[in-house]
Amino acid sequence: MSPGSGKTMVARRIPTLLPDMTRAESLETTKIYSAMGLAHGLIDTRPFRAPHHTISTAALIGGGSSPRPGEISLAHNGVLFLDEFPEFPRAAVEGLRQPLEERTVTIDRIHGALRLPASFLLVAAANPCPCGWHGSRARECTCGPAAIERYRLRLSGPLLDRIDLQVYVRPVPLRELRRPEPGEPSAPIRARVAAARDRQLARLRPWNLRCNAEMPSAVQRATCKLDSLGERTLADLVENRRSFTARSIDRLIKVARTIADLIGQDDIDAGCLLEAAAYRDVDPTADFVPQVL
Ligand SMILES: [Zn+2]
């Protein structure tokens, strides 16, 4: 995102769109905060954690000489916002891989490993270049081509493969920020999200799962049926996007399932799949690097 596109404002709004915490979620999150001496009573609102990019790997992932939960566990059942994502230390970013797949983190200790919950919604934001103005008409970018290339390379690879929704956000002109008519308020969006979550809960109850993101492959195959045009569309997408891995196809289907849930549809049709694919349509080598959200 370019400077001035309001990324922190967007990120902070996300927890307000999520359903209320269930009793079980409240207890899980409170337990982690209690272990850190940070809980004052039951935590019943979803956490929003936004650590700075100078954070150490141990503080982000967990661990250290006397092992403590990291920011990813403090964000359990909530949102972890990493602004200036490419500036985070490589080791810390690599450390996000396992938790993003397994929703838990394993911390090595002298006497055996410790497993902590770390099921969070990752929101990562990046500028188009180190100074932030590449591709903007408002101001000139002062970065050289080599610096831009290095910056973009940090965004590519296996971690990007685990980010399901990648959105490119242009700076918002001041006159639009001052526009009298506001965008859609949180309440109706929240109601749509809650209805979609209810559908997921009902469908996934036999497996004791709460939402689409938690589905292992076997459950996904059993519950995410594509109609015949959907099957053909998926085959075309895989054929045309060489960068699709088995993992990204799995994740694509989960996002398509969620889109179908949001519009109250039983089957995943071609439209849901194409919309899900559009959120993966990010090419870090493109002239103007899209932002990761
Ligand atoms: Zn620049």
PDB file of C-alpha atoms and ligand atoms in Angstrom:
ATOM      1  CA  MET A   1       0.000   0.000   0.000  1.00  0.00           C
ATOM      2  CA  SER A   2       1.190   3.480  -0.657  1.00  0.00           C
ATOM      3  CA  PRO A   3       1.536   5.949   2.197  1.00  0.00           C
ATOM      4  CA  GLY A   4      -1.811   7.608   2.830  1.00  0.00           C
ATOM      5  CA  SER A   5      -3.955   4.630   1.836  1.00  0.00           C
ATOM      6  CA  GLY A   6      -5.061   4.217   5.450  1.00  0.00           C
ATOM      7  CA  LYS A   7      -3.718   0.704   6.028  1.00  0.00           C
ATOM      8  CA  THR A   8      -3.664   0.869   9.817  1.00  0.00           C
ATOM      9  CA  MET A   9      -7.233   2.179   9.784  1.00  0.00           C
ATOM     10  CA  VAL A  10      -8.294  -0.745   7.574  1.00  0.00           C
ATOM     11  CA  ALA A  11      -6.448  -3.324   9.708  1.00  0.00           C
ATOM     12  CA  ARG A  12      -7.940  -2.022  12.961  1.00  0.00           C
ATOM     13  CA  ARG A  13     -11.425  -2.374  11.539  1.00  0.00           C
ATOM     14  CA  ILE A  14     -11.044  -6.107  10.830  1.00  0.00           C
ATOM     15  CA  PRO A  15     -11.603  -7.385  14.401  1.00  0.00           C
ATOM     16  CA  THR A  16     -14.853  -5.347  14.493  1.00  0.00           C
ATOM     17  CA  LEU A  17     -16.136  -7.390  11.525  1.00  0.00           C
ATOM     18  CA  LEU A  18     -15.474 -10.777  13.116  1.00  0.00           C
ATOM     19  CA  PRO A  19     -18.124 -12.671  15.087  1.00  0.00           C
ATOM     20  CA  ASP A  20     -18.148 -12.385  18.891  1.00  0.00           C
ATOM     21  CA  MET A  21     -15.741 -14.731  20.631  1.00  0.00           C
ATOM     22  CA  THR A  22     -17.271 -17.989  21.766  1.00  0.00           C
ATOM     23  CA  ARG A  23     -16.878 -18.962  25.410  1.00  0.00           C
ATOM     24  CA  ALA A  24     -14.244 -21.561  24.419  1.00  0.00           C
ATOM     25  CA  GLU A  25     -12.267 -18.962  22.420  1.00  0.00           C
ATOM     26  CA  SER A  26     -12.414 -16.498  25.328  1.00  0.00           C
ATOM     27  CA  LEU A  27     -11.026 -19.106  27.703  1.00  0.00           C
ATOM     28  CA  GLU A  28      -8.225 -20.138  25.310  1.00  0.00           C
ATOM     29  CA  THR A  29      -7.070 -16.561  24.781  1.00  0.00           C
ATOM     30  CA  THR A  30      -7.387 -15.632  28.463  1.00  0.00           C
ATOM     31  CA  LYS A  31      -5.200 -18.622  29.412  1.00  0.00           C
ATOM     32  CA  ILE A  32      -2.342 -17.300  27.248  1.00  0.00           C
ATOM     33  CA  TYR A  33      -2.620 -13.772  28.656  1.00  0.00           C
ATOM     34  CA  SER A  34      -2.791 -15.165  32.198  1.00  0.00           C
ATOM     35  CA  ALA A  35       0.433 -17.112  31.654  1.00  0.00           C
ATOM     36  CA  MET A  36       2.058 -13.774  30.719  1.00  0.00           C
ATOM     37  CA  GLY A  37       0.475 -11.993  33.707  1.00  0.00           C
ATOM     38  CA  LEU A  38      -1.467  -9.816  31.256  1.00  0.00           C
ATOM     39  CA  ALA A  39      -5.068 -10.915  31.882  1.00  0.00           C
ATOM     40  CA  HIS A  40      -7.346  -8.836  34.055  1.00  0.00           C
ATOM     41  CA  GLY A  41     -10.483 -10.949  33.993  1.00  0.00           C
ATOM     42  CA  LEU A  42     -11.927 -12.852  31.040  1.00  0.00           C
ATOM     43  CA  ILE A  43     -10.841 -11.625  27.602  1.00  0.00           C
ATOM     44  CA  ASP A  44     -14.006 -11.466  25.509  1.00  0.00           C
ATOM     45  CA  THR A  45     -12.973  -9.229  22.608  1.00  0.00           C
ATOM     46  CA  ARG A  46     -10.746 -10.507  19.824  1.00  0.00           C
ATOM     47  CA  PRO A  47      -7.136  -9.402  20.282  1.00  0.00           C
ATOM     48  CA  PHE A  48      -5.503  -7.024  17.794  1.00  0.00           C
ATOM     49  CA  ARG A  49      -1.705  -7.160  17.957  1.00  0.00           C
ATOM     50  CA  ALA A  50       0.486  -4.887  15.840  1.00  0.00           C
ATOM     51  CA  PRO A  51       4.160  -5.429  16.725  1.00  0.00           C
ATOM     52  CA  HIS A  52       6.792  -3.138  15.156  1.00  0.00           C
ATOM     53  CA  HIS A  53       9.138  -4.587  12.513  1.00  0.00           C
ATOM     54  CA  THR A  54      12.125  -4.272  14.853  1.00  0.00           C
ATOM     55  CA  ILE A  55      10.653  -7.081  17.020  1.00  0.00           C
ATOM     56  CA  SER A  56      12.895 -10.096  17.725  1.00  0.00           C
ATOM     57  CA  THR A  57      12.007 -13.533  16.381  1.00  0.00           C
ATOM     58  CA  ALA A  58      11.491 -14.856  19.938  1.00  0.00           C
ATOM     59  CA  ALA A  59       9.105 -12.016  20.792  1.00  0.00           C
ATOM     60  CA  LEU A  60       7.073 -12.573  17.612  1.00  0.00           C
ATOM     61  CA  ILE A  61       6.989 -16.379  17.465  1.00  0.00           C
ATOM     62  CA  GLY A  62       7.622 -17.262  21.117  1.00  0.00           C
ATOM     63  CA  GLY A  63      10.622 -18.740  22.882  1.00  0.00           C
ATOM     64  CA  GLY A  64      13.712 -17.151  24.396  1.00  0.00           C
ATOM     65  CA  SER A  65      15.913 -18.267  27.267  1.00  0.00           C
ATOM     66  CA  SER A  66      12.922 -18.620  29.591  1.00  0.00           C
ATOM     67  CA  PRO A  67      10.347 -19.473  26.911  1.00  0.00           C
ATOM     68  CA  ARG A  68       7.359 -17.143  26.651  1.00  0.00           C
ATOM     69  CA  PRO A  69       4.449 -16.982  24.236  1.00  0.00           C
ATOM     70  CA  GLY A  70       5.091 -14.627  21.314  1.00  0.00           C
ATOM     71  CA  GLU A  71       2.855 -12.060  19.625  1.00  0.00           C
ATOM     72  CA  ILE A  72       1.364 -14.814  17.429  1.00  0.00           C
ATOM     73  CA  SER A  73      -0.010 -16.535  20.543  1.00  0.00           C
ATOM     74  CA  LEU A  74      -1.173 -13.228  22.036  1.00  0.00           C
ATOM     75  CA  ALA A  75      -3.099 -12.764  18.751  1.00  0.00           C
ATOM     76  CA  HIS A  76      -4.759 -16.193  19.186  1.00  0.00           C
ATOM     77  CA  ASN A  77      -8.414 -15.978  18.015  1.00  0.00           C
ATOM     78  CA  GLY A  78      -7.774 -12.426  16.828  1.00  0.00           C
ATOM     79  CA  VAL A  79      -5.763 -10.394  14.329  1.00  0.00           C
ATOM     80  CA  LEU A  80      -1.986 -10.052  13.921  1.00  0.00           C
ATOM     81  CA  PHE A  81      -1.143  -6.925  11.897  1.00  0.00           C
ATOM     82  CA  LEU A  82       2.363  -6.654  10.456  1.00  0.00           C
ATOM     83  CA  ASP A  83       2.862  -3.242   8.895  1.00  0.00           C
ATOM     84  CA  GLU A  84       5.949  -2.730   6.686  1.00  0.00           C
ATOM     85  CA  PHE A  85       5.991  -6.511   6.269  1.00  0.00           C
ATOM     86  CA  PRO A  86       9.201  -6.729   4.150  1.00  0.00           C
ATOM     87  CA  GLU A  87      11.102  -4.966   6.956  1.00  0.00           C
ATOM     88  CA  PHE A  88      10.501  -7.790   9.456  1.00  0.00           C
ATOM     89  CA  PRO A  89      13.545 -10.025  10.084  1.00  0.00           C
ATOM     90  CA  ARG A  90      13.676 -12.986   7.709  1.00  0.00           C
ATOM     91  CA  ALA A  91      13.834 -15.557  10.546  1.00  0.00           C
ATOM     92  CA  ALA A  92      10.731 -14.083  12.174  1.00  0.00           C
ATOM     93  CA  VAL A  93       8.818 -14.215   8.884  1.00  0.00           C
ATOM     94  CA  GLU A  94       9.927 -17.809   8.241  1.00  0.00           C
ATOM     95  CA  GLY A  95       8.749 -18.641  11.750  1.00  0.00           C
ATOM     96  CA  LEU A  96       5.184 -17.729  10.717  1.00  0.00           C
ATOM     97  CA  ARG A  97       4.974 -20.628   8.268  1.00  0.00           C
ATOM     98  CA  GLN A  98       4.202 -23.462  10.684  1.00  0.00           C
ATOM     99  CA  PRO A  99       1.629 -21.505  12.723  1.00  0.00           C
ATOM    100  CA  LEU A 100      -0.135 -20.342   9.538  1.00  0.00           C
ATOM    101  CA  GLU A 101      -0.553 -23.981   8.499  1.00  0.00           C
ATOM    102  CA  GLU A 102      -1.128 -25.677  11.842  1.00  0.00           C
ATOM    103  CA  ARG A 103      -2.622 -22.870  13.973  1.00  0.00           C
ATOM    104  CA  THR A 104      -0.231 -23.797  16.769  1.00  0.00           C
ATOM    105  CA  VAL A 105       3.440 -23.093  17.349  1.00  0.00           C
ATOM    106  CA  THR A 106       6.107 -25.410  18.702  1.00  0.00           C
ATOM    107  CA  ILE A 107       8.722 -23.745  20.876  1.00  0.00           C
ATOM    108  CA  ASP A 108      11.934 -25.604  21.635  1.00  0.00           C
ATOM    109  CA  ARG A 109      12.995 -25.771  25.260  1.00  0.00           C
ATOM    110  CA  ILE A 110      15.913 -27.406  27.019  1.00  0.00           C
ATOM    111  CA  HIS A 111      13.575 -30.123  28.311  1.00  0.00           C
ATOM    112  CA  GLY A 112      11.339 -30.899  25.358  1.00  0.00           C
ATOM    113  CA  ALA A 113       9.159 -28.763  23.138  1.00  0.00           C
ATOM    114  CA  LEU A 114       6.227 -26.601  24.152  1.00  0.00           C
ATOM    115  CA  ARG A 115       3.146 -26.364  21.934  1.00  0.00           C
ATOM    116  CA  LEU A 116       1.108 -23.166  22.128  1.00  0.00           C
ATOM    117  CA  PRO A 117      -2.069 -22.101  20.358  1.00  0.00           C
ATOM    118  CA  ALA A 118      -1.496 -19.558  17.561  1.00  0.00           C
ATOM    119  CA  SER A 119      -4.634 -19.336  15.454  1.00  0.00           C
ATOM    120  CA  PHE A 120      -4.687 -15.775  14.191  1.00  0.00           C
ATOM    121  CA  LEU A 121      -5.748 -13.847  11.134  1.00  0.00           C
ATOM    122  CA  LEU A 122      -2.591 -12.428   9.562  1.00  0.00           C
ATOM    123  CA  VAL A 123      -2.905  -8.981   8.013  1.00  0.00           C
ATOM    124  CA  ALA A 124       0.344  -7.878   6.370  1.00  0.00           C
ATOM    125  CA  ALA A 125       0.907  -4.566   4.618  1.00  0.00           C
ATOM    126  CA  ALA A 126       3.739  -3.540   2.344  1.00  0.00           C
ATOM    127  CA  ASN A 127       4.674  -0.426   0.398  1.00  0.00           C
ATOM    128  CA  PRO A 128       5.488  -0.648  -3.318  1.00  0.00           C
ATOM    129  CA  CYS A 129       9.141   0.260  -2.551  1.00  0.00           C
ATOM    130  CA  PRO A 130      11.260   1.285   0.486  1.00  0.00           C
ATOM    131  CA  CYS A 131      10.294   5.001   0.241  1.00  0.00           C
ATOM    132  CA  GLY A 132       6.693   4.092  -0.543  1.00  0.00           C
ATOM    133  CA  TRP A 133       6.088   6.304  -3.583  1.00  0.00           C
ATOM    134  CA  HIS A 134       6.974   4.030  -6.518  1.00  0.00           C
ATOM    135  CA  GLY A 135       4.218   4.228  -9.145  1.00  0.00           C
ATOM    136  CA  SER A 136       2.563   7.193  -7.450  1.00  0.00           C
ATOM    137  CA  ARG A 137       1.693  10.383  -9.289  1.00  0.00           C
ATOM    138  CA  ALA A 138       1.668  12.379  -6.074  1.00  0.00           C
ATOM    139  CA  ARG A 139       5.381  12.237  -5.369  1.00  0.00           C
ATOM    140  CA  GLU A 140       8.583  10.935  -6.925  1.00  0.00           C
ATOM    141  CA  CYS A 141      10.140   7.658  -5.738  1.00  0.00           C
ATOM    142  CA  THR A 142      13.714   8.097  -4.532  1.00  0.00           C
ATOM    143  CA  CYS A 143      14.695   4.394  -4.549  1.00  0.00           C
ATOM    144  CA  GLY A 144      17.096   2.967  -7.125  1.00  0.00           C
ATOM    145  CA  PRO A 145      16.049  -0.072  -9.229  1.00  0.00           C
ATOM    146  CA  ALA A 146      18.301  -2.418  -7.205  1.00  0.00           C
ATOM    147  CA  ALA A 147      16.724  -1.311  -3.910  1.00  0.00           C
ATOM    148  CA  ILE A 148      13.224  -1.819  -5.342  1.00  0.00           C
ATOM    149  CA  GLU A 149      14.162  -5.285  -6.614  1.00  0.00           C
ATOM    150  CA  ARG A 150      15.606  -6.326  -3.228  1.00  0.00           C
ATOM    151  CA  TYR A 151      12.480  -5.086  -1.464  1.00  0.00           C
ATOM    152  CA  ARG A 152      10.151  -6.988  -3.781  1.00  0.00           C
ATOM    153  CA  LEU A 153      12.105 -10.220  -3.470  1.00  0.00           C
ATOM    154  CA  ARG A 154      11.457 -10.183   0.261  1.00  0.00           C
ATOM    155  CA  LEU A 155       7.750 -10.376  -0.513  1.00  0.00           C
ATOM    156  CA  SER A 156       7.879 -13.434  -2.722  1.00  0.00           C
ATOM    157  CA  GLY A 157       8.097 -17.113  -1.942  1.00  0.00           C
ATOM    158  CA  PRO A 158       6.422 -19.647   0.296  1.00  0.00           C
ATOM    159  CA  LEU A 159       4.982 -17.190   2.792  1.00  0.00           C
ATOM    160  CA  LEU A 160       3.104 -15.281   0.100  1.00  0.00           C
ATOM    161  CA  ASP A 161       1.636 -18.639  -0.928  1.00  0.00           C
ATOM    162  CA  ARG A 162      -0.014 -18.761   2.511  1.00  0.00           C
ATOM    163  CA  ILE A 163      -1.631 -15.330   2.209  1.00  0.00           C
ATOM    164  CA  ASP A 164      -5.091 -15.955   0.787  1.00  0.00           C
ATOM    165  CA  LEU A 165      -6.327 -12.457   0.061  1.00  0.00           C
ATOM    166  CA  GLN A 166      -3.882 -10.124  -1.639  1.00  0.00           C
ATOM    167  CA  VAL A 167      -5.271  -6.702  -2.356  1.00  0.00           C
ATOM    168  CA  TYR A 168      -3.725  -3.771  -4.092  1.00  0.00           C
ATOM    169  CA  VAL A 169      -4.701  -0.467  -2.482  1.00  0.00           C
ATOM    170  CA  ARG A 170      -4.115   2.924  -4.053  1.00  0.00           C
ATOM    171  CA  PRO A 171      -3.656   6.049  -1.947  1.00  0.00           C
ATOM    172  CA  VAL A 172      -6.946   7.704  -1.068  1.00  0.00           C
ATOM    173  CA  PRO A 173      -7.102  11.331  -2.284  1.00  0.00           C
ATOM    174  CA  LEU A 174      -7.807  13.807   0.471  1.00  0.00           C
ATOM    175  CA  ARG A 175     -11.078  14.933  -1.125  1.00  0.00           C
ATOM    176  CA  GLU A 176     -12.410  11.364  -0.821  1.00  0.00           C
ATOM    177  CA  LEU A 177     -11.435  11.128   2.832  1.00  0.00           C
ATOM    178  CA  ARG A 178     -13.499  14.283   3.357  1.00  0.00           C
ATOM    179  CA  ARG A 179     -16.461  12.961   1.388  1.00  0.00           C
ATOM    180  CA  PRO A 180     -19.688  13.371   3.353  1.00  0.00           C
ATOM    181  CA  GLU A 181     -21.111   9.906   2.572  1.00  0.00           C
ATOM    182  CA  PRO A 182     -19.197   7.242   4.496  1.00  0.00           C
ATOM    183  CA  GLY A 183     -18.609   3.672   3.268  1.00  0.00           C
ATOM    184  CA  GLU A 184     -20.652   0.706   4.431  1.00  0.00           C
ATOM    185  CA  PRO A 185     -20.769   0.649   8.244  1.00  0.00           C
ATOM    186  CA  SER A 186     -19.342  -2.325  10.161  1.00  0.00           C
ATOM    187  CA  ALA A 187     -22.681  -3.637  11.474  1.00  0.00           C
ATOM    188  CA  PRO A 188     -24.163  -5.052   8.222  1.00  0.00           C
ATOM    189  CA  ILE A 189     -20.763  -6.489   7.183  1.00  0.00           C
ATOM    190  CA  ARG A 190     -20.483  -8.106  10.604  1.00  0.00           C
ATOM    191  CA  ALA A 191     -23.953  -9.636  10.178  1.00  0.00           C
ATOM    192  CA  ARG A 192     -22.934 -11.155   6.804  1.00  0.00           C
ATOM    193  CA  VAL A 193     -19.748 -12.563   8.343  1.00  0.00           C
ATOM    194  CA  ALA A 194     -21.700 -14.011  11.294  1.00  0.00           C
ATOM    195  CA  ALA A 195     -24.212 -15.677   8.920  1.00  0.00           C
ATOM    196  CA  ALA A 196     -21.350 -17.166   6.858  1.00  0.00           C
ATOM    197  CA  ARG A 197     -19.673 -18.445  10.036  1.00  0.00           C
ATOM    198  CA  ASP A 198     -22.960 -20.056  11.146  1.00  0.00           C
ATOM    199  CA  ARG A 199     -23.159 -21.936   7.842  1.00  0.00           C
ATOM    200  CA  GLN A 200     -19.578 -23.122   8.312  1.00  0.00           C
ATOM    201  CA  LEU A 201     -20.169 -24.190  11.882  1.00  0.00           C
ATOM    202  CA  ALA A 202     -23.242 -26.219  10.883  1.00  0.00           C
ATOM    203  CA  ARG A 203     -21.415 -27.906   7.991  1.00  0.00           C
ATOM    204  CA  LEU A 204     -18.230 -28.641   9.959  1.00  0.00           C
ATOM    205  CA  ARG A 205     -19.838 -29.761  13.221  1.00  0.00           C
ATOM    206  CA  PRO A 206     -19.299 -33.500  12.450  1.00  0.00           C
ATOM    207  CA  TRP A 207     -15.549 -32.829  12.422  1.00  0.00           C
ATOM    208  CA  ASN A 208     -15.649 -30.555  15.465  1.00  0.00           C
ATOM    209  CA  LEU A 209     -14.262 -27.640  13.417  1.00  0.00           C
ATOM    210  CA  ARG A 210     -15.330 -24.007  13.656  1.00  0.00           C
ATOM    211  CA  CYS A 211     -14.596 -22.430  10.289  1.00  0.00           C
ATOM    212  CA  ASN A 212     -13.388 -23.104   6.740  1.00  0.00           C
ATOM    213  CA  ALA A 213      -9.824 -22.045   7.542  1.00  0.00           C
ATOM    214  CA  GLU A 214      -9.515 -24.968   9.967  1.00  0.00           C
ATOM    215  CA  MET A 215     -10.386 -27.651   7.382  1.00  0.00           C
ATOM    216  CA  PRO A 216      -7.716 -30.265   6.722  1.00  0.00           C
ATOM    217  CA  SER A 217      -7.555 -31.570   3.118  1.00  0.00           C
ATOM    218  CA  ALA A 218      -9.727 -34.633   3.784  1.00  0.00           C
ATOM    219  CA  VAL A 219     -12.560 -32.528   5.241  1.00  0.00           C
ATOM    220  CA  GLN A 220     -12.196 -30.063   2.408  1.00  0.00           C
ATOM    221  CA  ARG A 221     -12.627 -32.814  -0.172  1.00  0.00           C
ATOM    222  CA  ALA A 222     -15.722 -34.064   1.641  1.00  0.00           C
ATOM    223  CA  THR A 223     -17.391 -30.661   2.037  1.00  0.00           C
ATOM    224  CA  CYS A 224     -16.240 -28.453  -0.843  1.00  0.00           C
ATOM    225  CA  LYS A 225     -18.042 -29.777  -3.880  1.00  0.00           C
ATOM    226  CA  LEU A 226     -17.634 -27.896  -7.143  1.00  0.00           C
ATOM    227  CA  ASP A 227     -20.315 -27.954  -9.816  1.00  0.00           C
ATOM    228  CA  SER A 228     -19.204 -29.158 -13.275  1.00  0.00           C
ATOM    229  CA  LEU A 229     -18.415 -25.665 -14.586  1.00  0.00           C
ATOM    230  CA  GLY A 230     -16.547 -25.068 -11.320  1.00  0.00           C
ATOM    231  CA  GLU A 231     -14.407 -28.183 -11.931  1.00  0.00           C
ATOM    232  CA  ARG A 232     -13.566 -27.005 -15.460  1.00  0.00           C
ATOM    233  CA  THR A 233     -12.778 -23.499 -14.205  1.00  0.00           C
ATOM    234  CA  LEU A 234     -10.428 -24.897 -11.564  1.00  0.00           C
ATOM    235  CA  ALA A 235      -8.638 -27.029 -14.169  1.00  0.00           C
ATOM    236  CA  ASP A 236      -8.219 -23.935 -16.376  1.00  0.00           C
ATOM    237  CA  LEU A 237      -6.881 -21.865 -13.494  1.00  0.00           C
ATOM    238  CA  VAL A 238      -4.319 -24.516 -12.568  1.00  0.00           C
ATOM    239  CA  GLU A 239      -3.320 -24.871 -16.217  1.00  0.00           C
ATOM    240  CA  ASN A 240      -2.814 -21.121 -16.653  1.00  0.00           C
ATOM    241  CA  ARG A 241      -1.113 -20.321 -13.369  1.00  0.00           C
ATOM    242  CA  ARG A 242       2.118 -22.223 -13.204  1.00  0.00           C
ATOM    243  CA  SER A 243       2.752 -20.721  -9.781  1.00  0.00           C
ATOM    244  CA  PHE A 244      -0.155 -22.653  -8.236  1.00  0.00           C
ATOM    245  CA  THR A 245       1.046 -25.307  -5.815  1.00  0.00           C
ATOM    246  CA  ALA A 246      -1.016 -28.086  -4.230  1.00  0.00           C
ATOM    247  CA  ARG A 247      -1.189 -25.886  -1.130  1.00  0.00           C
ATOM    248  CA  SER A 248      -2.355 -22.783  -2.964  1.00  0.00           C
ATOM    249  CA  ILE A 249      -5.072 -24.795  -4.759  1.00  0.00           C
ATOM    250  CA  ASP A 250      -6.303 -26.077  -1.388  1.00  0.00           C
ATOM    251  CA  ARG A 251      -6.334 -22.543  -0.043  1.00  0.00           C
ATOM    252  CA  LEU A 252      -8.054 -21.224  -3.173  1.00  0.00           C
ATOM    253  CA  ILE A 253     -10.909 -23.703  -2.716  1.00  0.00           C
ATOM    254  CA  LYS A 254     -11.295 -22.708   0.944  1.00  0.00           C
ATOM    255  CA  VAL A 255     -11.583 -19.038  -0.024  1.00  0.00           C
ATOM    256  CA  ALA A 256     -14.101 -19.944  -2.775  1.00  0.00           C
ATOM    257  CA  ARG A 257     -16.090 -21.949  -0.180  1.00  0.00           C
ATOM    258  CA  THR A 258     -16.097 -18.878   2.096  1.00  0.00           C
ATOM    259  CA  ILE A 259     -17.275 -16.610  -0.741  1.00  0.00           C
ATOM    260  CA  ALA A 260     -20.142 -19.063  -1.397  1.00  0.00           C
ATOM    261  CA  ASP A 261     -20.960 -18.975   2.352  1.00  0.00           C
ATOM    262  CA  LEU A 262     -21.004 -15.168   2.346  1.00  0.00           C
ATOM    263  CA  ILE A 263     -23.614 -15.121  -0.428  1.00  0.00           C
ATOM    264  CA  GLY A 264     -25.535 -18.045   1.122  1.00  0.00           C
ATOM    265  CA  GLN A 265     -24.848 -20.524  -1.666  1.00  0.00           C
ATOM    266  CA  ASP A 266     -24.601 -24.312  -1.140  1.00  0.00           C
ATOM    267  CA  ASP A 267     -22.355 -25.075  -4.119  1.00  0.00           C
ATOM    268  CA  ILE A 268     -19.061 -23.540  -5.120  1.00  0.00           C
ATOM    269  CA  ASP A 269     -19.602 -22.259  -8.648  1.00  0.00           C
ATOM    270  CA  ALA A 270     -17.183 -20.831 -11.212  1.00  0.00           C
ATOM    271  CA  GLY A 271     -17.874 -17.259 -10.046  1.00  0.00           C
ATOM    272  CA  CYS A 272     -16.741 -18.031  -6.481  1.00  0.00           C
ATOM    273  CA  LEU A 273     -13.571 -19.693  -7.798  1.00  0.00           C
ATOM    274  CA  LEU A 274     -12.690 -16.828 -10.131  1.00  0.00           C
ATOM    275  CA  GLU A 275     -13.218 -14.292  -7.355  1.00  0.00           C
ATOM    276  CA  ALA A 276     -10.977 -16.321  -5.025  1.00  0.00           C
ATOM    277  CA  ALA A 277      -8.333 -16.546  -7.767  1.00  0.00           C
ATOM    278  CA  ALA A 278      -8.432 -12.759  -8.263  1.00  0.00           C
ATOM    279  CA  TYR A 279      -7.272 -12.356  -4.661  1.00  0.00           C
ATOM    280  CA  ARG A 280      -4.247 -14.463  -5.542  1.00  0.00           C
ATOM    281  CA  ASP A 281      -3.551 -12.547  -8.704  1.00  0.00           C
ATOM    282  CA  VAL A 282      -0.486 -10.861  -7.331  1.00  0.00           C
ATOM    283  CA  ASP A 283       2.744 -10.914  -9.260  1.00  0.00           C
ATOM    284  CA  PRO A 284       5.607  -9.566  -7.107  1.00  0.00           C
ATOM    285  CA  THR A 285       7.679  -9.000 -10.249  1.00  0.00           C
ATOM    286  CA  ALA A 286       5.017  -6.826 -11.884  1.00  0.00           C
ATOM    287  CA  ASP A 287       5.895  -3.243 -12.659  1.00  0.00           C
ATOM    288  CA  PHE A 288       3.921  -1.886  -9.730  1.00  0.00           C
ATOM    289  CA  VAL A 289       4.012  -4.383  -6.913  1.00  0.00           C
ATOM    290  CA  PRO A 290       0.537  -5.006  -5.505  1.00  0.00           C
ATOM    291  CA  GLN A 291       0.116  -4.770  -1.784  1.00  0.00           C
ATOM    292  CA  VAL A 292      -0.423  -7.696   0.470  1.00  0.00           C
ATOM    293  CA  LEU A 293      -3.342  -7.502   2.821  1.00  0.00           C
TER     294      LEU A 293
HETATM  295 ZN    ZN B   1      10.665   4.435  -3.568  1.00  0.00          ZN
END
